[in-house]
Amino acid sequence: MTHDRQPPAPPSAPDGDGVRVSPKAGAALRFLLPGLAVAVLVLAVFVGGWLLLAPAAPSAPVPVASSGRASPAGPAPVPAARPATAAPVEVAELPSDDPNDLSTYFRPGDPEPTGAEVIGALHDLGIRTGLGAFDPPGTSPPLEGLAVPADYALPEGYARHHQVTDEGVAIEPILMFAPDFVLYDADGRPIALPADRVVPPELAPPDLPIRRVRVPPAG
């Protein structure tokens, strides 16, 4: 079986610029279009697959509206416990060592002691010097006797006796016999001494100026 081949179309007449159009160019373009479409399709598939497989770009954080209260990042810190401090201890004031200092026996804030209380406290402690040499006011009336000058040297067996009135007024010291002292006469016999041991003028030392001390009236 034979096919009749049509003769090729003659080329077109030249245009004004001398260009001729050959029919072979249109036929070649028809053959190239399917291949070009396939290439474009392959390229589109390749690009689409690459976009699907490529890692997604990190999205920007979406701002969250604040509710006015900051959410706690963690448990609230527990304040450190303050070290316990001991309460200040009041140090008691030590009493004075002076037996004539009233603060030795009475504390500030105590009622003001009377003379009898002070002397009684001294006697309770066995103190017989200073204020302790006196009898508590009111326990015995002051004694009258011979005055003893401050610069007089007392012989052995004699002593100065200090007194105060119930109002606290000091009385001039008088001469008394010392405790346990025994006086002898010229023959060596003991002489009886007064019960209150106040030295009478006749038993006073020979060189003592005789002058009697009078107790001032009360009030």
CSV table of N, CA and C in Angstrom, one decimal, residues 60-209:
chain,number,residue,atom,x,y,z
A,60,ALA,N,6.5,33.4,64.4
A,60,ALA,CA,6.7,34.4,65.5
A,60,ALA,C,5.8,34.1,66.6
A,61,PRO,N,6.3,34.3,67.9
A,61,PRO,CA,5.4,34.0,69.0
A,61,PRO,C,4.2,34.9,69.0
A,62,VAL,N,3.1,34.3,69.3
A,62,VAL,CA,1.8,35.1,69.3
A,62,VAL,C,1.7,35.8,70.7
A,63,PRO,N,1.6,37.1,70.7
A,63,PRO,CA,1.5,37.8,72.0
A,63,PRO,C,0.2,37.4,72.7
A,64,VAL,N,0.3,37.2,74.0
A,64,VAL,CA,-0.8,36.8,74.8
A,64,VAL,C,-1.2,38.0,75.7
A,65,ALA,N,-2.5,38.4,75.6
A,65,ALA,CA,-2.9,39.5,76.4
A,65,ALA,C,-2.7,39.3,77.9
A,66,SER,N,-2.2,40.3,78.5
A,66,SER,CA,-1.9,40.2,80.0
A,66,SER,C,-3.2,40.3,80.7
A,67,SER,N,-3.4,39.5,81.7
A,67,SER,CA,-4.6,39.6,82.6
A,67,SER,C,-4.5,40.5,83.8
A,68,GLY,N,-3.3,41.2,83.8
A,68,GLY,CA,-3.1,42.1,85.0
A,68,GLY,C,-2.4,41.5,86.1
A,69,ARG,N,-2.2,40.1,86.1
A,69,ARG,CA,-1.5,39.4,87.1
A,69,ARG,C,-0.4,38.6,86.5
A,70,ALA,N,0.8,38.7,87.0
A,70,ALA,CA,1.9,38.0,86.5
A,70,ALA,C,1.8,36.5,87.0
A,71,SER,N,1.9,35.6,86.1
A,71,SER,CA,1.8,34.2,86.5
A,71,SER,C,3.1,33.8,87.2
A,72,PRO,N,3.0,33.2,88.3
A,72,PRO,CA,4.2,32.8,89.1
A,72,PRO,C,5.1,31.9,88.3
A,73,ALA,N,6.4,32.2,88.2
A,73,ALA,CA,7.4,31.4,87.5
A,73,ALA,C,7.7,30.2,88.3
A,74,GLY,N,7.4,30.2,89.6
A,74,GLY,CA,7.7,29.0,90.4
A,74,GLY,C,7.1,29.3,91.8
A,75,PRO,N,7.4,28.4,92.8
A,75,PRO,CA,6.9,28.6,94.1
A,75,PRO,C,7.5,29.9,94.7
A,76,ALA,N,6.7,30.6,95.5
A,76,ALA,CA,7.1,31.9,96.1
A,76,ALA,C,8.3,31.6,97.1
A,77,PRO,N,9.3,32.4,97.0
A,77,PRO,CA,10.5,32.2,98.0
A,77,PRO,C,10.0,32.4,99.4
A,78,VAL,N,10.5,31.4,100.2
A,78,VAL,CA,10.2,31.4,101.6
A,78,VAL,C,11.2,32.4,102.3
A,79,PRO,N,10.7,33.4,103.1
A,79,PRO,CA,11.7,34.3,103.7
A,79,PRO,C,12.5,33.5,104.8
A,80,ALA,N,13.8,33.8,104.8
A,80,ALA,CA,14.7,33.1,105.7
A,80,ALA,C,14.3,33.5,107.2
A,81,ALA,N,14.3,32.4,108.0
A,81,ALA,CA,13.9,32.7,109.4
A,81,ALA,C,15.0,33.5,110.1
A,82,ARG,N,14.5,34.5,110.8
A,82,ARG,CA,15.4,35.4,111.5
A,82,ARG,C,16.0,34.6,112.7
A,83,PRO,N,17.3,34.7,113.0
A,83,PRO,CA,17.8,34.0,114.1
A,83,PRO,C,17.2,34.5,115.4
A,84,ALA,N,16.9,33.6,116.3
A,84,ALA,CA,16.3,34.0,117.6
A,84,ALA,C,17.3,34.7,118.4
A,85,THR,N,16.9,35.8,119.0
A,85,THR,CA,17.8,36.5,119.9
A,85,THR,C,17.3,36.4,121.3
A,86,ALA,N,18.2,36.2,122.2
A,86,ALA,CA,17.8,36.1,123.6
A,86,ALA,C,17.4,37.5,124.1
A,87,ALA,N,16.4,37.5,124.9
A,87,ALA,CA,16.0,38.8,125.5
A,87,ALA,C,17.1,39.3,126.4
A,88,PRO,N,17.3,40.6,126.3
A,88,PRO,CA,18.3,41.2,127.2
A,88,PRO,C,18.1,40.9,128.6
A,89,VAL,N,19.1,40.5,129.3
A,89,VAL,CA,19.1,40.2,130.7
A,89,VAL,C,19.5,41.4,131.5
A,90,GLU,N,18.6,41.7,132.4
A,90,GLU,CA,18.9,42.9,133.3
A,90,GLU,C,20.0,42.4,134.3
A,91,VAL,N,21.1,43.2,134.3
A,91,VAL,CA,22.1,42.9,135.3
A,91,VAL,C,21.8,43.6,136.6
A,92,ALA,N,21.7,42.8,137.6
A,92,ALA,CA,21.4,43.5,138.9
A,92,ALA,C,22.6,44.3,139.4
A,93,GLU,N,22.3,45.4,139.9
A,93,GLU,CA,23.4,46.3,140.4
A,93,GLU,C,24.0,45.7,141.7
A,94,LEU,N,25.3,45.6,141.7
A,94,LEU,CA,25.9,45.0,142.9
A,94,LEU,C,25.9,46.0,144.0
A,95,PRO,N,25.6,45.6,145.2
A,95,PRO,CA,25.6,46.5,146.3
A,95,PRO,C,27.0,47.0,146.6
A,96,SER,N,27.1,48.1,147.3
A,96,SER,CA,28.4,48.7,147.7
A,96,SER,C,29.0,47.8,148.8
A,97,ASP,N,30.3,47.9,148.9
A,97,ASP,CA,31.0,47.2,150.0
A,97,ASP,C,31.1,48.1,151.2
A,98,ASP,N,30.7,49.3,151.1
A,98,ASP,CA,30.8,50.2,152.2
A,98,ASP,C,29.7,49.9,153.2
A,99,PRO,N,30.0,49.6,154.5
A,99,PRO,CA,28.9,49.3,155.4
A,99,PRO,C,28.1,50.5,155.8
A,100,ASN,N,28.6,51.7,155.5
A,100,ASN,CA,27.8,52.9,155.8
A,100,ASN,C,27.0,53.4,154.6
A,101,ASP,N,27.1,52.6,153.5
A,101,ASP,CA,26.3,53.0,152.3
A,101,ASP,C,24.9,52.3,152.4
A,102,LEU,N,23.9,53.1,152.4
A,102,LEU,CA,22.5,52.5,152.5
A,102,LEU,C,22.2,51.6,151.3
A,103,SER,N,22.8,51.9,150.1
A,103,SER,CA,22.4,51.0,149.0
A,103,SER,C,22.9,49.6,149.1
A,104,THR,N,23.8,49.4,150.1
A,104,THR,CA,24.2,48.0,150.4
A,104,THR,C,23.1,47.1,150.9
A,105,TYR,N,22.1,47.8,151.6
A,105,TYR,CA,21.0,47.0,152.2
A,105,TYR,C,19.7,47.3,151.7
A,106,PHE,N,19.5,48.4,150.9
A,106,PHE,CA,18.2,48.7,150.3
A,106,PHE,C,18.4,49.1,148.9
A,107,ARG,N,17.4,48.6,148.1
A,107,ARG,CA,17.5,48.8,146.6
A,107,ARG,C,16.7,50.1,146.2
A,108,PRO,N,17.0,50.7,145.1
A,108,PRO,CA,16.2,51.8,144.6
A,108,PRO,C,14.8,51.4,144.3
A,109,GLY,N,13.9,52.2,144.8
A,109,GLY,CA,12.5,51.9,144.6
A,109,GLY,C,11.9,51.3,145.9
A,110,ASP,N,12.7,50.9,146.8
A,110,ASP,CA,12.2,50.4,148.1
A,110,ASP,C,11.7,51.6,148.9
A,111,PRO,N,10.8,51.4,149.8
A,111,PRO,CA,10.4,52.6,150.7
A,111,PRO,C,11.6,53.1,151.5
A,112,GLU,N,11.6,54.4,151.7
A,112,GLU,CA,12.8,54.9,152.4
A,112,GLU,C,12.9,54.3,153.8
A,113,PRO,N,14.1,53.7,154.1
A,113,PRO,CA,14.2,53.0,155.4
A,113,PRO,C,14.3,54.1,156.6
A,114,THR,N,13.8,53.6,157.7
A,114,THR,CA,14.0,54.4,158.9
A,114,THR,C,15.4,54.1,159.5
A,115,GLY,N,15.8,55.0,160.4
A,115,GLY,CA,17.1,54.8,161.1
A,115,GLY,C,17.1,53.5,161.8
A,116,ALA,N,16.0,53.1,162.4
A,116,ALA,CA,16.0,51.8,163.2
A,116,ALA,C,16.1,50.6,162.2
A,117,GLU,N,15.5,50.7,161.0
A,117,GLU,CA,15.7,49.6,160.0
A,117,GLU,C,17.1,49.5,159.6
A,118,VAL,N,17.8,50.6,159.3
A,118,VAL,CA,19.1,50.6,158.8
A,118,VAL,C,20.1,50.0,159.9
A,119,ILE,N,20.0,50.5,161.1
A,119,ILE,CA,20.8,50.0,162.2
A,119,ILE,C,20.5,48.5,162.5
A,120,GLY,N,19.2,48.2,162.5
A,120,GLY,CA,18.8,46.8,162.7
A,120,GLY,C,19.4,45.9,161.6
A,121,ALA,N,19.4,46.3,160.4
A,121,ALA,CA,20.0,45.5,159.3
A,121,ALA,C,21.5,45.3,159.5
A,122,LEU,N,22.2,46.4,159.9
A,122,LEU,CA,23.6,46.2,160.2
A,122,LEU,C,23.9,45.3,161.3
A,123,HIS,N,23.1,45.4,162.4
A,123,HIS,CA,23.3,44.4,163.5
A,123,HIS,C,23.0,43.0,163.1
A,124,ASP,N,22.0,42.8,162.3
A,124,ASP,CA,21.7,41.4,161.8
A,124,ASP,C,22.8,40.8,161.0
A,125,LEU,N,23.6,41.7,160.4
A,125,LEU,CA,24.8,41.2,159.6
A,125,LEU,C,26.0,41.1,160.5
A,126,GLY,N,25.9,41.5,161.8
A,126,GLY,CA,27.0,41.4,162.7
A,126,GLY,C,28.0,42.6,162.5
A,127,ILE,N,27.5,43.7,161.9
A,127,ILE,CA,28.3,44.9,161.8
A,127,ILE,C,28.1,45.8,162.9
A,128,ARG,N,29.2,46.1,163.6
A,128,ARG,CA,29.1,47.0,164.8
A,128,ARG,C,30.0,48.2,164.6
A,129,THR,N,30.3,48.5,163.4
A,129,THR,CA,31.1,49.7,163.1
A,129,THR,C,30.3,50.7,162.3
A,130,GLY,N,30.7,52.0,162.2
A,130,GLY,CA,30.0,52.9,161.5
A,130,GLY,C,28.6,53.1,162.1
A,131,LEU,N,27.5,53.1,161.3
A,131,LEU,CA,26.2,53.2,161.8
A,131,LEU,C,25.8,52.0,162.7
A,132,GLY,N,26.5,50.9,162.5
A,132,GLY,CA,26.2,49.7,163.3
A,132,GLY,C,26.7,49.9,164.7
A,133,ALA,N,27.5,50.9,165.0
A,133,ALA,CA,27.9,51.1,166.4
A,133,ALA,C,26.8,51.7,167.3
A,134,PHE,N,25.7,52.2,166.6
A,134,PHE,CA,24.6,52.8,167.3
A,134,PHE,C,23.5,51.8,167.6
A,135,ASP,N,22.7,52.0,168.6
A,135,ASP,CA,21.5,51.2,168.9
A,135,ASP,C,20.4,51.8,168.0
A,136,PRO,N,19.5,50.9,167.6
A,136,PRO,CA,18.4,51.4,166.8
A,136,PRO,C,17.6,52.4,167.6
A,137,PRO,N,17.2,53.5,166.9
A,137,PRO,CA,16.4,54.5,167.6
A,137,PRO,C,15.1,54.0,168.3
A,138,GLY,N,14.9,54.4,169.5
A,138,GLY,CA,13.7,53.9,170.2
A,138,GLY,C,13.9,52.7,171.0
A,139,THR,N,15.0,52.0,170.8
A,139,THR,CA,15.2,50.7,171.5
A,139,THR,C,15.8,51.0,172.9
A,140,SER,N,16.5,52.1,173.0
A,140,SER,CA,17.1,52.5,174.3
A,140,SER,C,17.4,53.9,174.3
A,141,PRO,N,17.1,54.6,175.4
A,141,PRO,CA,17.4,56.1,175.4
A,141,PRO,C,18.9,56.4,175.3
A,142,PRO,N,19.3,57.5,174.7
A,142,PRO,CA,20.7,57.8,174.7
A,142,PRO,C,21.2,58.0,176.2
A,143,LEU,N,22.5,57.6,176.3
A,143,LEU,CA,23.1,57.7,177.6
A,143,LEU,C,23.9,59.0,177.8
A,144,GLU,N,23.9,59.5,179.0
A,144,GLU,CA,24.8,60.7,179.3
A,144,GLU,C,26.0,60.2,179.9
A,145,GLY,N,27.1,60.9,179.6
A,145,GLY,CA,28.4,60.5,180.2
A,145,GLY,C,29.5,61.5,180.0
A,146,LEU,N,30.7,61.1,180.2
A,146,LEU,CA,31.8,62.1,180.0
A,146,LEU,C,32.2,62.2,178.5
A,147,ALA,N,32.4,63.4,178.1
A,147,ALA,CA,32.8,63.7,176.7
A,147,ALA,C,34.3,63.2,176.5
A,148,VAL,N,34.5,62.7,175.3
A,148,VAL,CA,35.9,62.3,175.0
A,148,VAL,C,36.3,63.1,173.8
A,149,PRO,N,37.3,64.0,173.9
A,149,PRO,CA,37.8,64.8,172.8
A,149,PRO,C,38.3,63.9,171.7
A,150,ALA,N,38.2,64.4,170.5
A,150,ALA,CA,38.5,63.6,169.3
A,150,ALA,C,40.0,63.3,169.3
A,151,ASP,N,40.9,64.1,169.9
A,151,ASP,CA,42.3,63.9,169.8
A,151,ASP,C,42.8,63.2,171.1
A,152,TYR,N,41.9,62.8,171.9
A,152,TYR,CA,42.3,62.2,173.2
A,152,TYR,C,42.7,60.7,172.9
A,153,ALA,N,43.9,60.3,173.4
A,153,ALA,CA,44.4,58.9,173.3
A,153,ALA,C,43.8,58.1,174.4
A,154,LEU,N,42.9,57.2,174.0
A,154,LEU,CA,42.2,56.3,175.0
A,154,LEU,C,43.2,55.3,175.7
A,155,PRO,N,43.2,55.3,177.0
A,155,PRO,CA,44.0,54.2,177.7
A,155,PRO,C,43.3,52.8,177.4
A,156,GLU,N,44.1,51.8,177.7
A,156,GLU,CA,43.6,50.4,177.5
A,156,GLU,C,42.4,50.2,178.4
A,157,GLY,N,41.4,49.6,177.8
A,157,GLY,CA,40.1,49.3,178.5
A,157,GLY,C,39.0,50.3,178.4
A,158,TYR,N,39.3,51.4,177.7
A,158,TYR,CA,38.3,52.4,177.5
A,158,TYR,C,37.9,52.5,176.0
A,159,ALA,N,36.7,53.1,175.8
A,159,ALA,CA,36.2,53.2,174.4
A,159,ALA,C,35.3,54.4,174.3
A,160,ARG,N,35.2,54.9,173.1
A,160,ARG,CA,34.2,55.9,172.7
A,160,ARG,C,32.9,55.3,172.4
A,161,HIS,N,31.8,55.9,172.9
A,161,HIS,CA,30.5,55.3,172.6
A,161,HIS,C,29.7,56.4,171.8
A,162,HIS,N,29.3,56.1,170.5
A,162,HIS,CA,28.6,57.0,169.6
A,162,HIS,C,27.1,56.7,169.7
A,163,GLN,N,26.4,57.8,169.7
A,163,GLN,CA,24.9,57.7,169.8
A,163,GLN,C,24.3,58.7,168.9
A,164,VAL,N,23.0,58.5,168.6
A,164,VAL,CA,22.2,59.4,167.9
A,164,VAL,C,20.8,59.5,168.5
A,165,THR,N,20.2,60.6,168.3
A,165,THR,CA,18.8,60.7,168.8
A,165,THR,C,17.8,60.0,167.9
A,166,ASP,N,16.6,59.8,168.3
A,166,ASP,CA,15.6,59.2,167.5
A,166,ASP,C,15.4,59.9,166.2
A,167,GLU,N,15.7,61.2,166.2
A,167,GLU,CA,15.6,62.0,165.0
A,167,GLU,C,16.8,61.9,164.1
A,168,GLY,N,17.8,61.1,164.5
A,168,GLY,CA,19.0,61.0,163.7
A,168,GLY,C,20.1,62.0,164.0
A,169,VAL,N,19.9,62.8,165.0
A,169,VAL,CA,21.0,63.8,165.3
A,169,VAL,C,22.1,63.1,166.1
A,170,ALA,N,23.3,63.3,165.7
A,170,ALA,CA,24.5,62.7,166.3
A,170,ALA,C,24.7,63.4,167.7
A,171,ILE,N,25.1,62.6,168.6
A,171,ILE,CA,25.4,63.1,170.0
A,171,ILE,C,26.9,62.9,170.1
A,172,GLU,N,27.5,63.8,170.9
A,172,GLU,CA,29.0,63.7,171.1
A,172,GLU,C,29.3,62.4,171.8
A,173,PRO,N,30.4,61.8,171.4
A,173,PRO,CA,30.8,60.5,172.0
A,173,PRO,C,31.0,60.6,173.5
A,174,ILE,N,30.7,59.6,174.2
A,174,ILE,CA,30.9,59.5,175.7
A,174,ILE,C,31.9,58.4,176.0
A,175,LEU,N,32.5,58.4,177.2
A,175,LEU,CA,33.5,57.4,177.6
A,175,LEU,C,32.8,56.2,178.2
A,176,MET,N,33.2,55.1,177.7
A,176,MET,CA,32.7,53.8,178.3
A,176,MET,C,33.8,52.8,178.5
A,177,PHE,N,33.5,51.9,179.4
A,177,PHE,CA,34.5,50.8,179.5
A,177,PHE,C,34.4,49.8,178.4
A,178,ALA,N,35.5,49.3,177.9
A,178,ALA,CA,35.5,48.3,176.9
A,178,ALA,C,34.9,47.0,177.4
A,179,PRO,N,34.3,46.2,176.5
A,179,PRO,CA,33.7,44.9,176.9
A,179,PRO,C,34.8,44.0,177.5
A,180,ASP,N,34.4,43.3,178.6
A,180,ASP,CA,35.3,42.3,179.2
A,180,ASP,C,36.5,43.0,179.9
A,181,PHE,N,36.4,44.3,180.1
A,181,PHE,CA,37.5,45.0,180.8
A,181,PHE,C,37.3,45.0,182.3
A,182,VAL,N,38.3,44.7,183.1
A,182,VAL,CA,38.2,44.6,184.5
A,182,VAL,C,39.2,45.7,185.1
A,183,LEU,N,38.6,46.5,185.9
A,183,LEU,CA,39.4,47.6,186.6
A,183,LEU,C,39.7,47.2,188.0
A,184,TYR,N,41.0,47.4,188.4
A,184,TYR,CA,41.4,47.0,189.7
A,184,TYR,C,41.8,48.3,190.5
A,185,ASP,N,41.6,48.1,191.8
A,185,ASP,CA,42.0,49.2,192.7
A,185,ASP,C,43.5,49.1,193.1
A,186,ALA,N,43.9,50.0,194.0
A,186,ALA,CA,45.4,50.0,194.3
A,186,ALA,C,45.8,48.7,195.0
A,187,ASP,N,44.9,48.0,195.6
A,187,ASP,CA,45.2,46.8,196.3
A,187,ASP,C,45.1,45.5,195.4
A,188,GLY,N,44.7,45.8,194.1
A,188,GLY,CA,44.6,44.7,193.2
A,188,GLY,C,43.3,44.0,193.2
A,189,ARG,N,42.3,44.6,193.8
A,189,ARG,CA,41.0,44.0,193.8
A,189,ARG,C,40.2,44.6,192.7
A,190,PRO,N,39.3,43.7,192.1
A,190,PRO,CA,38.5,44.3,191.0
A,190,PRO,C,37.5,45.2,191.5
A,191,ILE,N,37.2,46.2,190.7
A,191,ILE,CA,36.3,47.3,191.0
A,191,ILE,C,35.0,47.0,190.2
A,192,ALA,N,33.9,47.1,191.0
A,192,ALA,CA,32.6,46.9,190.3
A,192,ALA,C,32.3,48.0,189.3
A,193,LEU,N,31.9,47.7,188.1
A,193,LEU,CA,31.7,48.7,187.1
A,193,LEU,C,30.2,48.9,186.9
A,194,PRO,N,29.7,50.1,186.5
A,194,PRO,CA,28.3,50.3,186.2
A,194,PRO,C,27.7,49.3,185.2
A,195,ALA,N,26.5,49.0,185.4
A,195,ALA,CA,25.8,48.0,184.4
A,195,ALA,C,25.8,48.5,183.0
A,196,ASP,N,25.7,49.8,182.8
A,196,ASP,CA,25.7,50.3,181.4
A,196,ASP,C,27.1,50.6,180.9
A,197,ARG,N,28.1,50.4,181.8
A,197,ARG,CA,29.5,50.5,181.5
A,197,ARG,C,29.9,51.9,181.1
A,198,VAL,N,29.1,52.9,181.5
A,198,VAL,CA,29.4,54.3,181.3
A,198,VAL,C,30.4,54.7,182.4
A,199,VAL,N,31.5,55.3,182.0
A,199,VAL,CA,32.6,55.7,183.0
A,199,VAL,C,32.1,56.9,183.8
A,200,PRO,N,32.0,56.7,185.1
A,200,PRO,CA,31.7,57.8,186.0
A,200,PRO,C,33.0,58.7,186.2
A,201,PRO,N,32.8,59.9,186.6
A,201,PRO,CA,33.9,60.8,186.8
A,201,PRO,C,35.0,60.3,187.7
A,202,GLU,N,34.6,59.5,188.8
A,202,GLU,CA,35.6,59.0,189.7
A,202,GLU,C,36.5,57.9,189.1
A,203,LEU,N,36.0,57.2,188.1
A,203,LEU,CA,36.8,56.1,187.5
A,203,LEU,C,37.4,56.6,186.1
A,204,ALA,N,37.3,57.8,185.8
A,204,ALA,CA,37.9,58.3,184.5
A,204,ALA,C,39.4,58.3,184.6
A,205,PRO,N,40.1,58.2,183.5
A,205,PRO,CA,41.5,58.4,183.5
A,205,PRO,C,42.0,59.7,184.1
A,206,PRO,N,43.1,59.7,184.8
A,206,PRO,CA,43.5,61.0,185.5
A,206,PRO,C,43.7,62.2,184.5
A,207,ASP,N,44.1,61.9,183.3
A,207,ASP,CA,44.4,63.0,182.4
A,207,ASP,C,43.2,63.4,181.5
A,208,LEU,N,42.1,62.9,181.7
A,208,LEU,CA,40.9,63.2,180.9
A,208,LEU,C,40.2,64.5,181.5
A,209,PRO,N,40.0,65.5,180.6
A,209,PRO,CA,39.3,66.7,181.1
A,209,PRO,C,37.8,66.3,181.3
